[in-house]
Amino acid sequence: MRGTPEERTAVAADLRAILHEHGFFYLSGHGVDPALVAETLAASKRFFALPEADKLEIEMIRSPQFRGYSRAGAELTQGQPDWREQVDFDCEEAALEIGLDTPAWKRTIGPNQWPSAMPELRDVISRYQAEVTRVGLEVLRAVAIALGQDEDVFEPMVRPRPRQHLKILRYPGRTSGASDQGVGAHKDGGLVTILLQDRLAGLRVQAQDGSWIDAPPVPGTFVVNTGELLELATNGFVCADVHAAISPPAGTERYSIAFFLGAAHEGSIPLIDLPPELKGSERGVSSDPGNPMFRDVGANHLKARLRSHPDVARAHYADVA
């Protein structure tokens, strides 16, 4: 939302239409140093090239916070395995002391896991995470302006610190007769997602009419999409579109880095009072009956993680799952 008042008004109108119709767009001019982008992608490729034993040193099953490495097929979407390797990171924090009356979601607060075979990964991931957090918060302010709100209307949701969930991802080439589910059809559960794609396409977005639209990589851009928390906050005026990723052809591999800006741990999601010209255009919140959305942020986050990682749920949340 830079430029003259007239330019800002025009951008706000365009963004408002996108938010209502698709919730997906390409973002350029974001200010993230291309050298940092290249360094982070290169580091993720080096990690996935490590021997399996080095990767399994930080396997997610070791982490009640759902941080660390997952082998291809370990994460589920709609109950089906996603054919991708990944490492999950979030805010670096000390684990809380957990008592009998502590809400279960507070167990998700804690440290990341870092591979001893690649100590430099921590620095590059931390620097990239800080930059995409900045971008995500700027996008959130632009969304507020597009909806006719003060630009800081979403600030209470992200104070004192937003969730900063980041995944580095490798999609192996599919073998003959295998499923092409890199990640199954789903909506993102947070506020805003910032996706970096490498040279291979794979992202697909489902339009309102049910058709699928390819979203190939465009050099120098991020793909940005809005999540279910914004859909919830606007009673469905903002669209959180279903999307998926298909596995690349045999003999190739696709890399991406996904960042999910979420609301603060202990927050709740209010209903934003839209201006008169937008009221009446809300669609309501369309959530999966088997995966309902809660306004309690912590409970929402834990529910999603338990569903996606049943092995971690069994290991650390047997009293909840």
C-alpha positions as a Markdown table, in Angstrom:
| # | Residue | x | y | z |
|---|---|---|---|---|
| 1 | Met | 0.0 | 0.0 | 0.0 |
| 2 | Arg | 2.6 | 2.5 | -1.2 |
| 3 | Gly | 2.3 | 5.4 | -3.6 |
| 4 | Thr | -0.1 | 8.4 | -3.9 |
| 5 | Pro | -3.5 | 8.4 | -2.3 |
| 6 | Glu | -5.1 | 7.7 | -5.7 |
| 7 | Glu | -2.8 | 4.7 | -6.3 |
| 8 | Arg | -3.5 | 3.3 | -2.8 |
| 9 | Thr | -7.2 | 3.6 | -3.5 |
| 10 | Ala | -6.9 | 1.7 | -6.8 |
| 11 | Val | -4.7 | -1.0 | -5.2 |
| 12 | Ala | -7.2 | -1.4 | -2.3 |
| 13 | Ala | -10.1 | -1.9 | -4.7 |
| 14 | Asp | -8.2 | -4.5 | -6.7 |
| 15 | Leu | -7.1 | -6.3 | -3.5 |
| 16 | Arg | -10.7 | -6.2 | -2.2 |
| 17 | Ala | -11.9 | -8.0 | -5.3 |
| 18 | Ile | -9.2 | -10.6 | -5.1 |
| 19 | Leu | -9.8 | -11.3 | -1.4 |
| 20 | His | -13.5 | -11.8 | -2.0 |
| 21 | Glu | -13.2 | -13.9 | -5.2 |
| 22 | His | -10.1 | -16.0 | -4.7 |
| 23 | Gly | -7.9 | -15.1 | -1.8 |
| 24 | Phe | -4.7 | -15.8 | -3.9 |
| 25 | Phe | -2.4 | -13.4 | -5.6 |
| 26 | Tyr | 1.3 | -12.9 | -6.6 |
| 27 | Leu | 3.3 | -10.3 | -4.6 |
| 28 | Ser | 6.2 | -8.5 | -6.0 |
| 29 | Gly | 8.1 | -5.5 | -4.5 |
| 30 | His | 8.0 | -7.2 | -1.1 |
| 31 | Gly | 11.5 | -6.0 | -0.2 |
| 32 | Val | 13.0 | -9.4 | 0.7 |
| 33 | Asp | 16.6 | -9.6 | -0.5 |
| 34 | Pro | 16.9 | -12.0 | -3.5 |
| 35 | Ala | 20.2 | -13.2 | -2.0 |
| 36 | Leu | 18.4 | -14.3 | 1.2 |
| 37 | Val | 15.7 | -16.0 | -0.8 |
| 38 | Ala | 18.4 | -17.9 | -2.8 |
| 39 | Glu | 20.4 | -18.7 | 0.3 |
| 40 | Thr | 17.4 | -20.1 | 2.1 |
| 41 | Leu | 16.3 | -22.3 | -0.9 |
| 42 | Ala | 19.9 | -23.6 | -1.2 |
| 43 | Ala | 20.1 | -24.4 | 2.5 |
| 44 | Ser | 16.8 | -26.3 | 2.3 |
| 45 | Lys | 18.1 | -28.4 | -0.6 |
| 46 | Arg | 21.3 | -29.1 | 1.4 |
| 47 | Phe | 19.3 | -30.3 | 4.3 |
| 48 | Phe | 17.2 | -32.7 | 2.3 |
| 49 | Ala | 20.3 | -34.1 | 0.7 |
| 50 | Leu | 21.7 | -35.1 | 4.1 |
| 51 | Pro | 21.8 | -38.8 | 5.0 |
| 52 | Glu | 18.6 | -40.1 | 6.4 |
| 53 | Ala | 20.0 | -40.6 | 9.9 |
| 54 | Asp | 21.0 | -36.9 | 10.1 |
| 55 | Lys | 17.5 | -35.8 | 9.1 |
| 56 | Leu | 15.9 | -38.3 | 11.5 |
| 57 | Glu | 17.9 | -36.8 | 14.4 |
| 58 | Ile | 15.2 | -34.0 | 14.3 |
| 59 | Glu | 12.2 | -36.1 | 13.4 |
| 60 | Met | 9.0 | -34.5 | 14.5 |
| 61 | Ile | 7.9 | -37.5 | 16.6 |
| 62 | Arg | 10.5 | -36.2 | 19.2 |
| 63 | Ser | 8.7 | -32.8 | 19.5 |
| 64 | Pro | 5.5 | -32.2 | 21.4 |
| 65 | Gln | 5.6 | -28.8 | 19.7 |
| 66 | Phe | 5.2 | -30.4 | 16.2 |
| 67 | Arg | 8.6 | -29.1 | 15.1 |
| 68 | Gly | 11.1 | -31.0 | 13.0 |
| 69 | Tyr | 11.5 | -33.3 | 10.1 |
| 70 | Ser | 8.8 | -35.5 | 8.5 |
| 71 | Arg | 9.4 | -38.2 | 6.0 |
| 72 | Ala | 7.4 | -38.3 | 2.8 |
| 73 | Gly | 3.9 | -39.7 | 3.6 |
| 74 | Ala | 4.1 | -38.8 | 7.3 |
| 75 | Glu | 1.7 | -35.9 | 7.2 |
| 76 | Leu | -1.9 | -36.4 | 6.3 |
| 77 | Thr | -4.4 | -34.2 | 4.4 |
| 78 | Gln | -8.0 | -35.4 | 4.4 |
| 79 | Gly | -6.7 | -38.7 | 5.9 |
| 80 | Gln | -4.4 | -39.4 | 2.9 |
| 81 | Pro | -0.6 | -39.2 | 3.0 |
| 82 | Asp | 1.2 | -36.2 | 1.4 |
| 83 | Trp | 4.1 | -37.2 | -0.7 |
| 84 | Arg | 6.7 | -34.6 | 0.4 |
| 85 | Glu | 9.5 | -34.3 | 2.9 |
| 86 | Gln | 9.4 | -31.3 | 5.2 |
| 87 | Val | 10.8 | -29.6 | 8.2 |
| 88 | Asp | 8.5 | -27.5 | 10.4 |
| 89 | Phe | 9.7 | -24.4 | 12.4 |
| 90 | Asp | 7.8 | -21.8 | 14.5 |
| 91 | Cys | 8.6 | -19.2 | 17.1 |
| 92 | Glu | 11.7 | -20.1 | 19.1 |
| 93 | Glu | 10.5 | -20.2 | 22.7 |
| 94 | Ala | 11.1 | -22.0 | 25.9 |
| 95 | Ala | 8.7 | -24.8 | 26.6 |
| 96 | Leu | 6.1 | -24.0 | 29.3 |
| 97 | Glu | 5.7 | -25.8 | 32.6 |
| 98 | Ile | 2.6 | -27.9 | 32.1 |
| 99 | Gly | 0.2 | -28.6 | 34.9 |
| 100 | Leu | -2.9 | -30.7 | 35.2 |
| 101 | Asp | -5.1 | -27.7 | 34.4 |
| 102 | Thr | -3.0 | -26.2 | 31.6 |
| 103 | Pro | -4.8 | -26.1 | 28.3 |
| 104 | Ala | -3.4 | -28.8 | 26.0 |
| 105 | Trp | -2.6 | -26.3 | 23.2 |
| 106 | Lys | 0.1 | -24.7 | 25.4 |
| 107 | Arg | 2.2 | -27.8 | 24.9 |
| 108 | Thr | 2.8 | -26.5 | 21.3 |
| 109 | Ile | 4.8 | -23.6 | 22.6 |
| 110 | Gly | 8.5 | -24.4 | 22.7 |
| 111 | Pro | 11.8 | -24.8 | 20.9 |
| 112 | Asn | 12.5 | -25.8 | 17.3 |
| 113 | Gln | 14.7 | -28.7 | 16.5 |
| 114 | Trp | 18.0 | -28.0 | 14.6 |
| 115 | Pro | 20.2 | -30.6 | 12.8 |
| 116 | Ser | 23.7 | -31.0 | 14.3 |
| 117 | Ala | 25.0 | -32.0 | 10.8 |
| 118 | Met | 24.0 | -28.6 | 9.5 |
| 119 | Pro | 24.4 | -25.9 | 12.2 |
| 120 | Glu | 24.2 | -23.1 | 9.7 |
| 121 | Leu | 20.5 | -23.9 | 9.0 |
| 122 | Arg | 19.4 | -22.1 | 12.2 |
| 123 | Asp | 20.8 | -18.8 | 11.1 |
| 124 | Val | 19.4 | -18.7 | 7.6 |
| 125 | Ile | 16.0 | -20.0 | 8.6 |
| 126 | Ser | 15.8 | -17.4 | 11.4 |
| 127 | Arg | 16.7 | -14.5 | 9.1 |
| 128 | Tyr | 14.2 | -15.6 | 6.4 |
| 129 | Gln | 11.5 | -16.2 | 9.0 |
| 130 | Ala | 11.9 | -12.6 | 10.3 |
| 131 | Glu | 11.6 | -11.2 | 6.8 |
| 132 | Val | 8.5 | -13.1 | 5.8 |
| 133 | Thr | 6.9 | -12.3 | 9.1 |
| 134 | Arg | 7.5 | -8.6 | 8.2 |
| 135 | Val | 5.9 | -9.2 | 4.8 |
| 136 | Gly | 3.0 | -11.0 | 6.3 |
| 137 | Leu | 2.2 | -8.2 | 8.7 |
| 138 | Glu | 2.4 | -5.7 | 5.9 |
| 139 | Val | 0.0 | -7.8 | 3.8 |
| 140 | Leu | -2.4 | -7.9 | 6.8 |
| 141 | Arg | -2.4 | -4.1 | 7.0 |
| 142 | Ala | -3.1 | -3.9 | 3.3 |
| 143 | Val | -6.0 | -6.3 | 3.8 |
| 144 | Ala | -7.4 | -4.1 | 6.5 |
| 145 | Ile | -7.3 | -1.0 | 4.3 |
| 146 | Ala | -8.9 | -3.0 | 1.4 |
| 147 | Leu | -11.8 | -3.9 | 3.8 |
| 148 | Gly | -12.3 | -0.2 | 4.7 |
| 149 | Gln | -10.8 | -0.6 | 8.2 |
| 150 | Asp | -8.0 | 1.2 | 10.1 |
| 151 | Glu | -4.8 | -0.5 | 9.0 |
| 152 | Asp | -4.1 | -1.8 | 12.5 |
| 153 | Val | -7.5 | -3.4 | 13.0 |
| 154 | Phe | -5.9 | -6.9 | 13.0 |
| 155 | Glu | -3.1 | -5.9 | 15.4 |
| 156 | Pro | -4.9 | -7.2 | 18.6 |
| 157 | Met | -4.9 | -10.7 | 16.9 |
| 158 | Val | -1.2 | -10.8 | 16.5 |
| 159 | Arg | 0.0 | -9.3 | 19.8 |
| 160 | Pro | 2.3 | -9.8 | 21.5 |
| 161 | Arg | 3.7 | -12.0 | 18.8 |
| 162 | Pro | 2.1 | -13.9 | 15.9 |
| 163 | Arg | 2.6 | -17.5 | 15.1 |
| 164 | Gln | 5.4 | -17.8 | 12.6 |
| 165 | His | 5.0 | -21.3 | 11.2 |
| 166 | Leu | 7.5 | -22.1 | 8.5 |
| 167 | Lys | 8.0 | -25.2 | 6.4 |
| 168 | Ile | 10.8 | -26.1 | 4.1 |
| 169 | Leu | 9.5 | -28.7 | 1.6 |
| 170 | Arg | 10.8 | -31.2 | -1.0 |
| 171 | Tyr | 8.4 | -32.9 | -3.3 |
| 172 | Pro | 10.0 | -36.0 | -4.9 |
| 173 | Gly | 9.1 | -37.0 | -8.4 |
| 174 | Arg | 6.2 | -39.4 | -8.5 |
| 175 | Thr | 6.8 | -43.0 | -9.5 |
| 176 | Ser | 4.7 | -44.9 | -12.1 |
| 177 | Gly | 1.2 | -45.7 | -10.7 |
| 178 | Ala | 1.7 | -43.7 | -7.5 |
| 179 | Ser | -0.6 | -41.0 | -6.2 |
| 180 | Asp | 0.2 | -37.4 | -7.4 |
| 181 | Gln | -0.8 | -36.0 | -4.0 |
| 182 | Gly | 2.1 | -33.7 | -3.0 |
| 183 | Val | -0.3 | -32.2 | -0.5 |
| 184 | Gly | -4.1 | -32.8 | -0.7 |
| 185 | Ala | -6.8 | -30.3 | -1.1 |
| 186 | His | -7.1 | -28.0 | 1.9 |
| 187 | Lys | -7.5 | -24.5 | 3.2 |
| 188 | Asp | -4.8 | -22.9 | 5.2 |
| 189 | Gly | -5.8 | -22.3 | 8.8 |
| 190 | Gly | -3.9 | -19.1 | 9.7 |
| 191 | Leu | -4.2 | -15.4 | 8.6 |
| 192 | Val | -1.9 | -15.1 | 5.7 |
| 193 | Thr | 0.4 | -17.6 | 3.8 |
| 194 | Ile | 3.6 | -16.5 | 2.0 |
| 195 | Leu | 4.8 | -19.2 | -0.4 |
| 196 | Leu | 8.1 | -19.3 | -2.2 |
| 197 | Gln | 8.2 | -21.7 | -5.1 |
| 198 | Asp | 11.3 | -22.8 | -7.0 |
| 199 | Arg | 11.4 | -23.3 | -10.8 |
| 200 | Leu | 8.8 | -26.2 | -11.0 |
| 201 | Ala | 5.0 | -25.7 | -10.9 |
| 202 | Gly | 2.8 | -27.7 | -8.7 |
| 203 | Leu | 0.4 | -25.4 | -6.8 |
| 204 | Arg | -3.2 | -25.5 | -7.9 |
| 205 | Val | -6.1 | -23.4 | -6.6 |
| 206 | Gln | -9.7 | -24.3 | -6.7 |
| 207 | Ala | -12.0 | -21.6 | -8.1 |
| 208 | Gln | -15.5 | -20.9 | -6.8 |
| 209 | Asp | -17.0 | -23.0 | -9.7 |
| 210 | Gly | -14.9 | -26.0 | -8.7 |
| 211 | Ser | -12.4 | -25.8 | -11.5 |
| 212 | Trp | -8.6 | -25.9 | -10.8 |
| 213 | Ile | -6.3 | -23.1 | -11.7 |
| 214 | Asp | -2.5 | -23.6 | -11.9 |
| 215 | Ala | -0.4 | -21.1 | -10.0 |
| 216 | Pro | 3.1 | -21.5 | -11.5 |
| 217 | Pro | 6.2 | -19.9 | -10.0 |
| 218 | Val | 6.9 | -16.3 | -11.2 |
| 219 | Pro | 10.5 | -15.2 | -10.5 |
| 220 | Gly | 10.9 | -12.5 | -7.8 |
| 221 | Thr | 7.4 | -13.0 | -6.4 |
| 222 | Phe | 5.7 | -14.8 | -3.5 |
| 223 | Val | 2.3 | -16.4 | -3.8 |
| 224 | Val | 0.1 | -15.0 | -1.1 |
| 225 | Asn | -3.2 | -16.5 | 0.1 |
| 226 | Thr | -5.6 | -15.7 | 2.9 |
| 227 | Gly | -6.4 | -18.3 | 5.5 |
| 228 | Glu | -9.4 | -19.5 | 7.5 |
| 229 | Leu | -8.9 | -17.1 | 10.4 |
| 230 | Leu | -9.5 | -14.1 | 8.0 |
| 231 | Glu | -12.5 | -15.9 | 6.5 |
| 232 | Leu | -13.7 | -16.3 | 10.1 |
| 233 | Ala | -13.0 | -12.7 | 11.0 |
| 234 | Thr | -15.0 | -11.4 | 8.0 |
| 235 | Asn | -17.8 | -13.9 | 8.1 |
| 236 | Gly | -16.7 | -15.2 | 4.8 |
| 237 | Phe | -16.3 | -11.9 | 2.9 |
| 238 | Val | -12.6 | -12.8 | 2.6 |
| 239 | Cys | -12.2 | -16.1 | 0.8 |
| 240 | Ala | -9.8 | -18.8 | 2.0 |
| 241 | Asp | -9.7 | -20.9 | -1.2 |
| 242 | Val | -9.0 | -24.7 | -1.3 |
| 243 | His | -5.7 | -25.5 | -2.9 |
| 244 | Ala | -3.4 | -28.5 | -3.4 |
| 245 | Ala | 0.1 | -29.4 | -4.7 |
| 246 | Ile | 0.7 | -32.1 | -7.2 |
| 247 | Ser | 3.9 | -34.2 | -7.2 |
| 248 | Pro | 6.4 | -33.3 | -10.0 |
| 249 | Pro | 7.1 | -35.8 | -12.8 |
| 250 | Ala | 9.4 | -38.7 | -12.3 |
| 251 | Gly | 13.1 | -37.9 | -12.3 |
| 252 | Thr | 12.5 | -34.3 | -11.0 |
| 253 | Glu | 11.9 | -32.8 | -7.6 |
| 254 | Arg | 10.2 | -29.6 | -6.5 |
| 255 | Tyr | 11.2 | -27.3 | -3.6 |
| 256 | Ser | 9.1 | -24.7 | -1.8 |
| 257 | Ile | 9.1 | -22.7 | 1.4 |
| 258 | Ala | 5.7 | -22.0 | 3.0 |
| 259 | Phe | 5.3 | -19.4 | 5.8 |
| 260 | Phe | 2.0 | -19.2 | 7.7 |
| 261 | Leu | 1.4 | -16.1 | 9.7 |
| 262 | Gly | -1.1 | -16.9 | 12.5 |
| 263 | Ala | -2.7 | -15.1 | 15.3 |
| 264 | Ala | -1.1 | -14.9 | 18.7 |
| 265 | His | -1.2 | -18.0 | 20.9 |
| 266 | Glu | -3.8 | -16.8 | 23.5 |
| 267 | Gly | -5.9 | -14.7 | 21.1 |
| 268 | Ser | -9.4 | -15.1 | 19.8 |
| 269 | Ile | -10.8 | -14.1 | 16.5 |
| 270 | Pro | -13.4 | -11.3 | 16.6 |
| 271 | Leu | -15.9 | -10.5 | 13.9 |
| 272 | Ile | -14.9 | -7.4 | 11.9 |
| 273 | Asp | -17.6 | -4.8 | 11.4 |
| 274 | Leu | -17.5 | -4.3 | 7.6 |
| 275 | Pro | -18.5 | -1.0 | 6.1 |
| 276 | Pro | -22.1 | -0.7 | 4.7 |
| 277 | Glu | -21.0 | -1.1 | 1.0 |
| 278 | Leu | -19.5 | -4.6 | 1.8 |
| 279 | Lys | -22.1 | -5.9 | 4.2 |
| 280 | Gly | -24.5 | -8.3 | 2.6 |
| 281 | Ser | -21.6 | -9.8 | 0.5 |
| 282 | Glu | -20.4 | -12.1 | 3.3 |
| 283 | Arg | -20.8 | -15.8 | 2.4 |
| 284 | Gly | -20.5 | -17.1 | 5.9 |
| 285 | Val | -17.7 | -19.5 | 7.0 |
| 286 | Ser | -17.5 | -22.7 | 5.0 |
| 287 | Ser | -15.6 | -25.1 | 7.1 |
| 288 | Asp | -15.2 | -28.9 | 6.9 |
| 289 | Pro | -17.7 | -30.5 | 9.2 |
| 290 | Gly | -15.0 | -32.9 | 10.3 |
| 291 | Asn | -12.6 | -30.0 | 11.0 |
| 292 | Pro | -14.7 | -27.1 | 12.4 |
| 293 | Met | -13.1 | -23.7 | 13.0 |
| 294 | Phe | -12.9 | -22.3 | 16.5 |
| 295 | Arg | -12.4 | -18.6 | 17.4 |
| 296 | Asp | -10.0 | -19.8 | 20.2 |
| 297 | Val | -6.7 | -19.6 | 18.4 |
| 298 | Gly | -4.7 | -22.0 | 20.5 |
| 299 | Ala | -7.4 | -24.7 | 20.3 |
| 300 | Asn | -7.7 | -24.3 | 16.6 |
| 301 | His | -3.9 | -24.7 | 16.1 |
| 302 | Leu | -3.7 | -27.8 | 18.2 |
| 303 | Lys | -6.7 | -29.4 | 16.4 |
| 304 | Ala | -5.1 | -28.9 | 13.0 |
| 305 | Arg | -1.7 | -30.3 | 14.2 |
| 306 | Leu | -3.3 | -33.4 | 15.8 |
| 307 | Arg | -5.2 | -34.1 | 12.6 |
| 308 | Ser | -2.2 | -33.7 | 10.3 |
| 309 | His | 0.3 | -35.6 | 12.5 |
| 310 | Pro | -1.4 | -38.6 | 14.2 |
| 311 | Asp | 1.9 | -40.2 | 15.1 |
| 312 | Val | 2.9 | -37.1 | 17.2 |
| 313 | Ala | -0.6 | -37.0 | 18.6 |
| 314 | Arg | -0.3 | -40.6 | 19.8 |
| 315 | Ala | 3.2 | -39.9 | 21.3 |
| 316 | His | 2.5 | -36.7 | 23.1 |
| 317 | Tyr | -1.3 | -36.1 | 23.2 |
| 318 | Ala | -2.8 | -39.5 | 24.1 |
| 319 | Asp | -4.9 | -37.7 | 26.7 |
| 320 | Val | -6.4 | -35.3 | 24.1 |
| 321 | Ala | -6.4 | -37.1 | 20.7 |
